[in-house]
Coordinates of C-alpha atoms in Angstrom, one line a residue:
X1384 CA -2.3 17.8 -12.6
X1385 CA -2.4 17.7 -8.8
X1386 CA 0.0 15.7 -6.7
X1387 CA -0.7 14.9 -3.0
X1388 CA 2.5 15.6 -1.2
X1389 CA 1.7 14.7 2.4
X1390 CA -1.1 14.1 5.0
X1391 CA -1.3 14.6 8.7
X1392 CA -4.2 12.8 10.5
X1393 CA -5.2 13.5 14.1
X1394 CA -7.9 11.9 16.2
X1395 CA -9.5 9.9 13.4
X1396 CA -10.7 6.4 14.1
X1397 CA -7.6 4.4 15.3
X1398 CA -5.2 7.5 15.1
X1399 CA -5.6 9.1 18.5
X1400 CA -3.6 11.7 20.3
X1401 CA -0.2 11.9 18.5
X1402 CA -0.8 12.9 14.8
X1403 CA 0.2 10.5 12.1
X1404 CA 2.3 12.2 9.3
X1405 CA 2.8 10.5 6.0
X1406 CA 4.8 11.8 3.0
X1407 CA 3.6 10.5 -0.4
X1408 CA 5.1 9.7 -3.8
X1409 CA 3.7 8.3 -7.0
X1410 CA 3.4 4.7 -5.7
X1411 CA 2.7 4.4 -1.9
X1412 CA 2.6 1.1 0.0
X1413 CA 1.2 0.9 3.5
X1414 CA 2.1 -2.3 5.4
X1415 CA 1.2 -3.5 8.9
X1416 CA -0.5 -6.3 10.9
X1417 CA -4.2 -6.8 10.8
X1418 CA -6.2 -4.2 12.6
X1419 CA -3.3 -1.8 12.8
X1420 CA -5.2 1.1 11.1
X1421 CA -3.9 0.9 7.5
X1422 CA -7.4 1.3 6.0
X1423 CA -8.1 4.3 8.3
X1424 CA -5.4 6.2 6.5
X1425 CA -7.1 5.6 3.2
X1426 CA -10.5 6.5 4.7
X1427 CA -9.1 9.8 6.0
X1428 CA -8.1 10.6 2.4
X1429 CA -11.6 9.7 1.2
X1430 CA -13.2 11.8 3.9
X1431 CA -11.0 14.8 3.0
X1432 CA -11.6 14.6 -0.8
X1433 CA -15.1 13.2 -1.0
X1434 CA -16.8 14.3 2.3
X1435 CA -17.8 10.7 3.2
X1436 CA -16.6 7.2 3.7
X1437 CA -18.6 4.4 2.0
X1438 CA -21.3 7.0 1.3
X1439 CA -21.6 7.9 5.0
X1440 CA -20.7 11.3 6.4
X1441 CA -18.5 11.9 9.5
X1442 CA -20.0 10.3 12.6
X1443 CA -18.1 11.0 15.9
X1444 CA -19.4 7.7 17.4
X1445 CA -17.5 5.8 14.6
X1446 CA -14.8 8.2 13.5
X1447 CA -13.7 9.5 16.9
X1448 CA -15.0 7.0 19.4
X1449 CA -12.5 8.0 22.1
X1450 CA -13.4 11.7 22.0
X1451 CA -14.7 11.7 25.6
X1452 CA -11.3 10.6 26.9
X1453 CA -9.4 13.5 25.3
X1454 CA -10.3 17.0 26.4
X1455 CA -10.7 19.6 23.6
X1456 CA -9.4 17.2 21.0
X1457 CA -10.8 17.4 17.4
X1458 CA -10.5 15.3 14.3
X1459 CA -8.1 17.0 12.0
X1460 CA -6.9 16.0 8.5
X1461 CA -4.3 18.2 6.9
X1462 CA -3.3 17.6 3.3
X1463 CA -0.6 19.3 1.2
X1464 CA -1.0 19.3 -2.5
X1465 CA 1.0 20.7 -5.4
X1466 CA -0.9 21.9 -8.5
X1467 CA -0.2 23.4 -11.9
X1468 CA -1.8 26.8 -12.2
X1469 CA -1.9 26.6 -16.0
X1470 CA -4.0 23.4 -15.8
X1471 CA -5.7 23.5 -12.4
X1472 CA -7.1 27.0 -13.1
X1473 CA -10.2 26.5 -10.9
X1474 CA -7.9 26.1 -7.9
X1475 CA -5.7 28.9 -9.0
X1476 CA -8.6 31.3 -9.4
X1477 CA -10.1 30.5 -6.0
X1478 CA -6.8 31.0 -4.3
X1479 CA -6.2 34.3 -6.0
X1480 CA -9.6 35.6 -4.8
X1481 CA -8.8 34.4 -1.3
X1482 CA -5.4 36.2 -1.4
X1483 CA -6.9 39.4 -2.6
X1484 CA -9.7 39.5 0.0
X1485 CA -7.8 38.2 3.0
X1486 CA -4.2 39.5 2.4
X1487 CA -2.9 36.0 3.0
X1488 CA -0.5 34.4 0.6
X1489 CA -0.3 30.8 -0.7
X1490 CA 2.7 28.6 0.1
X1491 CA 5.7 28.6 -2.3
X1492 CA 6.1 26.4 -5.3
X1493 CA 2.3 26.2 -6.0
X1494 CA 1.7 24.2 -2.8
X1495 CA -1.7 24.2 -1.2
X1496 CA -2.3 23.1 2.3
X1497 CA -5.9 22.6 3.6
X1498 CA -7.1 21.3 7.0
X1499 CA -10.4 19.6 7.6
X1500 CA -11.6 19.8 11.2
X1501 CA -14.7 18.4 12.8
X1502 CA -16.5 19.8 15.9
X1503 CA -17.7 17.4 18.6
X1504 CA -21.2 17.7 16.9
X1505 CA -19.7 16.4 13.6
X1506 CA -19.8 19.7 11.8
X1507 CA -17.0 20.1 9.2
X1508 CA -14.8 23.3 9.3
X1509 CA -12.1 24.1 6.8
X1510 CA -8.8 25.9 7.3
X1511 CA -6.5 27.4 4.7
X1512 CA -2.9 27.3 5.8
X1513 CA -1.0 30.3 4.2
X1514 CA 2.6 31.3 4.4
X1515 CA 1.9 33.0 7.7
X1516 CA 0.3 29.8 9.0
X1517 CA -3.2 29.5 10.3
X1518 CA -5.0 32.9 10.2
X1519 CA -8.6 34.0 10.4
X1520 CA -10.1 33.9 6.9
X1521 CA -13.7 34.2 5.9
X1522 CA -15.2 30.7 5.6
X1523 CA -16.7 31.4 2.2
X1524 CA -13.3 32.1 0.6
X1525 CA -11.9 28.8 2.0
X1526 CA -15.0 26.9 0.9
X1527 CA -14.5 28.1 -2.7
X1528 CA -11.0 26.7 -2.6
X1529 CA -12.2 23.4 -1.2
X1530 CA -14.9 23.2 -3.9
X1531 CA -12.3 23.8 -6.6
X1532 CA -10.1 21.1 -5.1
X1533 CA -12.9 18.5 -4.8
X1534 CA -14.1 19.2 -8.3
X1535 CA -10.5 18.8 -9.6
X1536 CA -9.6 15.6 -7.9
X1537 CA -11.4 12.2 -8.4
X1538 CA -10.3 10.2 -5.4
X1539 CA -11.3 6.5 -5.7
X1540 CA -11.2 4.3 -2.6
X1541 CA -11.6 0.6 -3.3
X1542 CA -11.9 -1.4 -0.1
X1543 CA -11.4 -5.1 0.2
X1544 CA -14.3 -7.4 0.9
X1545 CA -16.9 -5.4 -1.0
X1546 CA -18.9 -7.0 -3.9
X1547 CA -16.8 -6.4 -7.0
X1548 CA -19.9 -5.5 -9.2
X1549 CA -21.0 -3.0 -6.5
X1550 CA -17.5 -1.5 -6.5
X1551 CA -17.5 -1.1 -10.2
X1552 CA -21.0 0.4 -10.1
X1553 CA -20.3 2.8 -7.2
X1554 CA -16.7 3.9 -7.9
X1555 CA -15.8 3.3 -11.5
X1556 CA -18.9 3.0 -13.7
X1557 CA -19.4 6.7 -14.4
X1558 CA -15.7 7.2 -15.1
X1559 CA -15.5 4.2 -17.4
X1560 CA -18.5 5.4 -19.4
X1561 CA -17.1 8.9 -19.7
X1562 CA -13.7 7.5 -20.7
X1563 CA -15.1 4.9 -23.2
X1564 CA -17.3 7.4 -25.0
X1565 CA -15.3 10.6 -24.6
X1566 CA -11.6 9.7 -24.7
X1567 CA -10.8 9.8 -28.4
X1568 CA -10.7 12.2 -31.2
X1569 CA -14.1 12.7 -32.8
X1570 CA -15.9 11.7 -29.7
X1571 CA -18.4 14.6 -29.8
X1572 CA -19.6 13.7 -33.3
X1573 CA -19.8 10.0 -32.4
X1574 CA -21.8 10.8 -29.3
X1575 CA -24.2 12.9 -31.3
X1576 CA -24.7 10.0 -33.7
X1577 CA -25.4 7.6 -30.8
X1578 CA -27.9 10.0 -29.3
X1579 CA -29.7 10.3 -32.7
X1580 CA -29.9 6.5 -32.8
X1581 CA -31.3 6.4 -29.3
X1582 CA -33.9 9.0 -30.3
X1583 CA -34.9 6.8 -33.3
X1584 CA -35.2 3.8 -30.9
X1585 CA -37.4 5.8 -28.5
X1586 CA -39.7 6.9 -31.4
X1587 CA -40.3 3.3 -32.2
X1588 CA -40.8 2.2 -28.6
X1589 CA -43.1 5.0 -27.4
X1590 CA -46.3 4.1 -29.2
X1591 CA -46.4 0.7 -27.6
X1592 CA -45.6 2.2 -24.2
X1593 CA -48.4 4.7 -24.7
X1594 CA -51.0 2.1 -25.6
X1595 CA -50.0 -0.1 -22.7
X1596 CA -50.2 2.9 -20.3
X1597 CA -53.7 3.7 -21.6
X1598 CA -54.9 0.2 -21.0
X1599 CA -53.6 0.1 -17.5
X1600 CA -55.1 3.6 -16.8
X1601 CA -58.5 2.3 -17.8
X1602 CA -58.3 -0.6 -15.4
X1603 CA -57.1 1.6 -12.5
X1604 CA -59.6 4.4 -13.1
X1605 CA -62.4 1.8 -12.9
X1606 CA -61.5 1.4 -9.2
X1607 CA -59.8 4.7 -8.4
X1608 CA -61.7 7.4 -10.3
X1609 CA -59.2 10.0 -9.0
X1610 CA -56.4 8.4 -11.2
X1611 CA -56.5 10.2 -14.5
X1612 CA -53.4 8.8 -16.3
X1613 CA -50.6 6.3 -15.9
X1614 CA -47.6 6.6 -18.1
X1615 CA -44.9 4.0 -18.8
X1616 CA -41.5 5.7 -19.4
X1617 CA -38.1 4.3 -20.2
X1618 CA -35.3 5.2 -17.7
X1619 CA -33.1 6.8 -20.4
X1620 CA -33.3 9.5 -23.0
X1621 CA -29.6 9.8 -24.1
X1622 CA -26.3 7.9 -23.8
X1623 CA -25.5 8.9 -20.3
X1624 CA -28.9 8.0 -18.8
X1625 CA -29.0 4.8 -20.9
X1626 CA -25.7 3.5 -19.4
X1627 CA -26.1 4.0 -15.6
X1628 CA -23.5 1.2 -15.2
X1629 CA -21.4 -1.1 -17.2
X1630 CA -21.7 -4.9 -16.7
X1631 CA -18.5 -6.7 -17.5
X1632 CA -18.7 -10.3 -18.8
X1633 CA -15.8 -12.6 -19.3
X1634 CA -15.3 -15.6 -21.5
X1635 CA -12.9 -18.5 -20.7
X1636 CA -14.6 -21.7 -21.6
X1637 CA -18.0 -20.0 -21.1
X1638 CA -19.2 -16.4 -21.3
X1639 CA -20.6 -15.4 -17.9
X1640 CA -21.0 -12.2 -15.9
X1641 CA -18.1 -11.1 -13.7
X1642 CA -19.9 -12.5 -10.6
X1643 CA -19.8 -15.9 -12.2
X1644 CA -16.0 -16.0 -12.1
X1645 CA -13.7 -16.8 -9.3
X1646 CA -12.8 -14.2 -6.7
X1647 CA -9.2 -13.9 -8.0
X1648 CA -10.4 -13.1 -11.6
X1649 CA -12.9 -10.6 -10.2
X1650 CA -10.1 -8.8 -8.3
X1651 CA -7.8 -8.8 -11.3
X1652 CA -10.6 -7.5 -13.6
X1653 CA -11.2 -4.6 -11.3
X1654 CA -7.5 -3.8 -11.4
X1655 CA -7.4 -4.0 -15.2
X1656 CA -10.4 -1.6 -15.4
X1657 CA -8.3 0.7 -13.3
X1658 CA -5.4 0.2 -15.7
X1659 CA -7.6 1.1 -18.6
X1660 CA -8.7 4.3 -16.8
X1661 CA -5.1 5.1 -16.0
X1662 CA -4.1 4.8 -19.6
X1663 CA -7.1 6.7 -21.0
X1664 CA -8.2 9.0 -18.2
X1665 CA -9.3 12.5 -19.1
X1666 CA -6.1 14.2 -17.7
X1667 CA -4.4 12.7 -20.7
X1668 CA -6.8 14.6 -22.9
X1669 CA -6.2 18.0 -21.2
X1670 CA -9.3 17.9 -19.1
X1671 CA -8.9 19.5 -15.7
X1672 CA -9.3 16.4 -13.5
X1673 CA -6.7 14.5 -11.6
X1674 CA -7.3 10.9 -10.5
X1675 CA -6.0 9.3 -7.4
X1676 CA -6.4 5.6 -6.5
X1677 CA -6.5 4.1 -3.0
X1678 CA -6.7 0.3 -3.2
X1679 CA -7.0 -2.0 -0.2
X1680 CA -5.2 -5.3 -0.3
X1681 CA -5.0 -5.8 -4.1
X1682 CA -3.5 -9.2 -3.6
X1683 CA -6.8 -10.5 -2.2
X1684 CA -7.8 -13.9 -3.7
X1685 CA -4.9 -13.9 -6.1
X1686 CA -2.6 -16.9 -6.5
X1687 CA 1.0 -16.1 -5.6
X1688 CA 2.1 -16.5 -9.2
X1689 CA -0.4 -13.7 -10.2
X1690 CA 0.4 -11.3 -7.4
X1691 CA 3.8 -10.3 -8.8
X1692 CA 2.3 -9.6 -12.3
X1693 CA -0.5 -7.5 -10.7
X1694 CA 2.0 -5.6 -8.7
X1695 CA 3.8 -4.7 -11.9
X1696 CA 0.5 -3.5 -13.4
X1697 CA -0.1 -1.2 -10.4
X1698 CA 3.5 0.2 -10.4
X1699 CA 3.1 0.9 -14.1
X1700 CA -0.1 2.9 -13.9
X1701 CA 1.1 4.8 -10.9
X1702 CA 3.3 6.6 -13.4
X1703 CA 0.1 8.1 -14.7
X1704 CA -2.1 8.1 -11.6
X1705 CA -0.9 8.6 -8.0
X1706 CA -1.6 5.3 -6.3
X1707 CA -1.9 4.2 -2.6
X1708 CA -2.3 0.6 -1.5
X1709 CA -2.4 -1.4 1.7
X1710 CA -1.0 -4.9 1.5
X1711 CA 0.2 -8.1 3.3
X1712 CA 2.1 -9.3 0.2
X1713 CA 5.8 -8.8 -0.3
X1714 CA 5.2 -8.8 -4.1
X1715 CA 3.5 -5.4 -3.8
X1716 CA 6.5 -3.9 -2.0
X1717 CA 9.1 -3.4 -4.8
X1718 CA 12.6 -2.2 -4.0
X1719 CA 12.2 0.5 -6.6
X1720 CA 13.0 4.2 -6.9
X1721 CA 9.9 6.3 -6.4
X1722 CA 8.1 3.8 -4.2
X1723 CA 7.4 5.1 -0.7
X1724 CA 6.7 2.5 2.0
X1725 CA 5.1 3.2 5.4
X1726 CA 5.0 0.5 8.1
X1727 CA 2.3 1.1 10.6
X1728 CA 1.3 -0.6 13.9
X1729 CA -0.8 0.1 17.0
X1730 CA 0.8 1.3 20.2
X1731 CA 0.5 -1.2 23.0
X1732 CA -0.1 1.7 25.5
X1733 CA -3.3 3.7 25.8
X1734 CA -5.0 5.0 23.7
X1735 CA -3.6 2.3 21.4
X1736 CA -3.1 4.7 18.5
X1737 CA -1.9 3.8 15.0
X1738 CA 1.6 5.1 14.4
X1739 CA 4.3 4.8 11.7
X1740 CA 7.1 2.4 12.7
X1741 CA 9.4 3.2 9.8
X1742 CA 9.7 3.2 6.0
X1743 CA 12.6 0.8 5.2
X1744 CA 12.0 -2.1 2.7
X1745 CA 13.7 -4.7 4.9
X1746 CA 11.6 -3.6 7.9
X1747 CA 8.4 -3.9 5.8
X1748 CA 9.4 -7.4 4.7
X1749 CA 10.2 -8.4 8.2
X1750 CA 6.8 -7.2 9.4
X1751 CA 5.1 -9.4 6.8
X1752 CA 6.6 -12.4 8.5
X1753 CA 7.3 -15.7 6.7
X1754 CA 6.1 -15.2 3.2
X1755 CA 6.5 -17.7 0.4
X1756 CA 5.3 -14.9 -1.9
X1757 CA 8.6 -13.1 -1.2
X1758 CA 10.5 -16.3 -2.0
X1759 CA 9.4 -17.4 -5.4
X1760 CA 12.3 -15.9 -7.4
X1761 CA 15.7 -17.3 -6.5
X1762 CA 19.2 -16.3 -7.3
X1763 CA 22.0 -18.7 -8.1
X1764 CA 22.9 -18.7 -4.4
X1765 CA 20.3 -18.2 -1.7
X1766 CA 20.7 -17.9 2.1
X1767 CA 17.9 -18.0 4.6
X1768 CA 18.7 -16.1 7.8
X1769 CA 16.8 -15.3 10.9
X1770 CA 16.3 -11.5 10.6
X1771 CA 17.1 -8.4 8.5
X1772 CA 20.0 -7.5 10.7
X1773 CA 21.6 -10.9 9.9
X1774 CA 21.2 -10.1 6.2
X1775 CA 22.7 -6.7 6.5
X1776 CA 25.6 -7.9 8.5
X1777 CA 26.6 -10.9 6.4
X1778 CA 25.9 -9.2 3.1
X1779 CA 28.0 -6.2 4.2
X1780 CA 31.1 -8.1 5.4
X1781 CA 30.8 -10.4 2.3
X1782 CA 31.0 -7.4 0.0
X1783 CA 34.1 -6.1 1.9
X1784 CA 35.9 -9.5 1.8
X1785 CA 35.0 -9.9 -1.9
X1786 CA 36.3 -6.5 -2.8
X1787 CA 39.7 -7.5 -1.4
X1788 CA 39.7 -10.9 -3.0
X1789 CA 39.3 -12.8 0.2
X1790 CA 36.2 -14.8 -0.9
X1791 CA 35.3 -16.0 -4.4
X1792 CA 31.5 -15.7 -4.8
X1793 CA 30.2 -12.2 -5.7
X1794 CA 27.6 -11.2 -3.0
X1795 CA 25.5 -9.7 -5.8
X1796 CA 24.8 -13.3 -6.9
X1797 CA 23.5 -14.2 -3.4
X1798 CA 20.0 -13.5 -2.3
X1799 CA 19.1 -13.3 1.4
X1800 CA 15.7 -14.3 2.8
X1801 CA 15.1 -13.2 6.4
X1802 CA 12.5 -15.4 8.1
X1803 CA 11.7 -13.0 11.0
X1804 CA 12.8 -15.5 13.7
X1805 CA 14.3 -19.0 14.0
X1806 CA 11.0 -20.8 13.4
X1807 CA 10.2 -18.6 10.5
X1808 CA 13.6 -19.1 8.9
X1809 CA 13.3 -22.9 9.1
X1810 CA 9.8 -22.8 7.6
X1811 CA 11.0 -20.5 4.8
X1812 CA 14.0 -22.7 4.1
X1813 CA 11.7 -25.7 3.9
X1814 CA 9.5 -23.9 1.3
X1815 CA 12.5 -22.8 -0.8
X1816 CA 14.0 -26.3 -1.1
X1817 CA 10.6 -27.6 -2.1
X1818 CA 10.1 -25.0 -4.9
X1819 CA 13.8 -24.5 -5.9
X1820 CA 15.4 -26.7 -8.5
X1821 CA 18.6 -28.0 -6.8
X1822 CA 20.4 -28.4 -10.2
X1823 CA 19.9 -24.7 -10.9
X1824 CA 20.0 -22.9 -7.5
X1825 CA 21.6 -23.5 -4.2
X1826 CA 19.8 -22.8 -0.9
X1827 CA 21.3 -22.9 2.6
X1828 CA 20.1 -22.0 6.1
X1829 CA 22.0 -20.0 8.7
X1830 CA 20.6 -20.2 12.2
X1831 CA 21.5 -19.2 15.7
X1832 CA 22.8 -21.6 18.3
X1833 CA 20.5 -20.4 21.1
X1834 CA 17.5 -22.3 22.5
X1835 CA 15.1 -21.0 19.8
X1836 CA 17.5 -21.9 17.0
X1837 CA 18.0 -25.4 18.5
X1838 CA 14.3 -26.1 18.8
X1839 CA 13.4 -24.8 15.3
X1840 CA 16.3 -26.7 13.7
X1841 CA 15.3 -29.9 15.4
X1842 CA 11.8 -29.6 14.1
X1843 CA 13.0 -28.9 10.6
X1844 CA 15.3 -32.0 10.7
X1845 CA 12.5 -34.2 11.9
X1846 CA 10.0 -32.9 9.3
X1847 CA 12.6 -33.3 6.5
X1848 CA 13.5 -36.8 7.5
X1849 CA 9.9 -37.9 7.7
X1850 CA 8.8 -36.3 4.4
X1851 CA 11.9 -37.0 2.2
X1852 CA 13.7 -39.8 4.0
X1853 CA 16.8 -37.6 3.7
X1854 CA 18.8 -36.0 6.5
X1855 CA 20.0 -32.4 6.3
X1856 CA 23.7 -32.1 6.7
X1857 CA 25.4 -29.5 8.9
X1858 CA 27.8 -27.1 7.2
X1859 CA 26.3 -28.1 3.8
X1860 CA 22.5 -27.7 4.0
X1861 CA 22.5 -25.6 7.2
X1862 CA 25.1 -23.6 9.2
X1863 CA 24.5 -23.2 12.9
X1864 CA 26.3 -20.5 14.9
X1865 CA 27.9 -21.2 18.2
X1866 CA 25.7 -18.4 19.5
X1867 CA 24.5 -15.7 17.0
X1868 CA 25.6 -13.9 13.8
X1869 CA 26.6 -10.9 16.0
X1870 CA 29.0 -13.1 17.9
X1871 CA 31.3 -13.2 14.9
X1872 CA 32.0 -9.5 15.5
X1873 CA 35.6 -8.9 16.5
X1874 CA 36.2 -7.9 20.2
X1875 CA 37.8 -4.6 19.1
X1876 CA 34.7 -3.7 17.2
X1877 CA 32.5 -4.6 20.1
X1878 CA 34.6 -2.3 22.3
X1879 CA 34.0 0.6 19.9
X1880 CA 30.3 -0.1 19.7
X1881 CA 30.0 -0.2 23.5
X1882 CA 31.7 3.1 23.8
X1883 CA 29.9 4.7 20.9
X1884 CA 26.4 3.3 21.3
X1885 CA 25.9 2.2 25.0
X1886 CA 22.1 2.3 24.8
X1887 CA 22.0 0.2 21.6
X1888 CA 24.1 -2.8 22.6
X1889 CA 24.3 -5.1 25.6
X1890 CA 27.9 -6.2 26.5
X1891 CA 28.8 -8.4 29.4
X1892 CA 32.3 -9.4 30.6
X1893 CA 33.7 -11.8 33.2
X1894 CA 36.3 -11.0 35.8
X1895 CA 39.1 -11.5 33.3
X1896 CA 37.5 -8.8 31.1
X1897 CA 36.6 -11.3 28.5
X1898 CA 33.3 -10.7 26.6
X1899 CA 30.7 -13.2 27.6
X1900 CA 27.6 -11.7 26.0
X1901 CA 27.0 -9.3 23.1
X1902 CA 23.7 -8.5 21.5
X1903 CA 22.1 -5.5 19.8
X1904 CA 18.9 -4.2 21.4
X1905 CA 15.9 -5.4 19.4
X1906 CA 14.8 -2.0 18.0
X1907 CA 18.4 -1.1 17.1
X1908 CA 19.6 -4.4 15.6
X1909 CA 19.6 -3.0 12.0
X1910 CA 21.5 0.1 13.0
X1911 CA 24.0 -1.9 15.0
X1912 CA 24.5 -4.4 12.1
X1913 CA 25.2 -1.5 9.7
X1914 CA 27.7 0.0 12.1
X1915 CA 29.5 -3.3 12.6
X1916 CA 30.1 -3.4 8.9
X1917 CA 31.4 0.2 8.8
X1918 CA 33.7 -0.2 11.8
X1919 CA 35.2 -3.6 10.7
X1920 CA 38.4 -3.8 8.7
X1921 CA 39.5 -6.9 6.9
X1922 CA 41.5 -8.2 9.9
X1923 CA 38.4 -8.0 12.0
X1924 CA 36.5 -10.3 9.7
X1925 CA 38.3 -13.5 10.2
X1926 CA 35.4 -15.3 11.8
X1927 CA 33.0 -14.1 9.1
X1928 CA 35.5 -15.2 6.5
X1929 CA 35.5 -18.7 7.9
X1930 CA 31.7 -18.9 7.7
X1931 CA 31.6 -17.5 4.2
X1932 CA 34.2 -20.0 2.9
X1933 CA 32.2 -22.8 4.5
X1934 CA 29.1 -21.6 2.6
X1935 CA 31.0 -21.2 -0.7
X1936 CA 32.4 -24.8 -0.3
X1937 CA 28.9 -26.1 0.2
X1938 CA 27.7 -24.4 -3.0
X1939 CA 30.3 -26.2 -5.1

């Protein structure tokens, strides 16, 4: 079984100039705003393993449109794989021949690294990267390795927006037929029996086809005397040719084809067909083929209550089949071991290339913005805050105070929901109090006292008053800082941060040396929040303690 370990993409579609490097695990989630280039990462994989994207070969006008702006630049896709020589013997044999005839050695630990390059004319060129790096190796030797890899990996890219039946026909049908009719003990004998039955059927059908063909031949030859014979033939002669595609039908109240169902059911059916393949695929039966799925936005058209369930399905079959997805749904970004998250965005400067922002769960959730999907499952105590740094800061100091018996509620019973900003936090809080049962769970909002916080809170209060005829109560339903969460940090800790991380914090003082302003720089807020927790001792947390006790009292 082959495992893809990493990929480096350079000068392909939206990835321009600086290469994009991505390490992979079993279950890989790519998150980012619309038009950030998430799909282009999956397309690069498809181009590498299949030689085409949506049945089209590499085209520089589409795949490298900014080539004229970059001198001597080429599209390059480099992939590192790990294989098992005892199972992936095609690859092992091809590499052994290459090693013998070129004197180059493979990488350690059965790693294989290949690079696909394209000339300006769109001609593909392959490179084998050995222990010594890139060396001149006869093209035929490398092509044999590439052929072995491509015949050993079935890479299936399922883009969003395509007709589901077309996707099944194009990407899955052959594999489903092969799996359905080959993946059990005794399949060879059963297939023989089926083909014998098809032969019997053909024997009964052919006389009628022959007589009809003769009748049509007579009519045609009366006008076109050069036509000697017209034959009518069936488009199949055995099981494989008889089943060019499977046509799923579903019954709820009525039995209809898949196209007759809603878009959400169509998407879910596609994923369950993948699940079936994952559980019955040939590599489970010692065949020398490895499957890899790349699925674009699996949450498409699914109700929020179904998204979590489908996410669990994908995670489960990623244990069998290496899986990559792009998503805008927090349900598909589990905080689980073995899940690798990549957050991508586009650079605001020329050439506006796709790049990886980070790989932290909290950052991924923040990038998704306000998401009710991430808020459907509540803890006994729930706090909506403005950003991930607020969550890290309050959760961290809460744990310190609880460990010393200074507060009563265990922070593990508290779930934090960052809204992304003041407006997002208020919208998220509004959603949670609508869906949460007040007799079972407690929900509160913590918001900054700056202009944005004041404006967002005022809008929330007006909407709540209008919709429910009830007023939100301060220090019970919501807690507003005098300034920000960061302002609860002790002066001694701020001094240490200013000395230790001058580029990450902004500190202002008046002529009496009193601190008048303290904030973490936007791109360092999470790091600063973590460091505040680390530097603070119990005595430094008195202002945090006051806030937490207020919150605990409101939850009683």
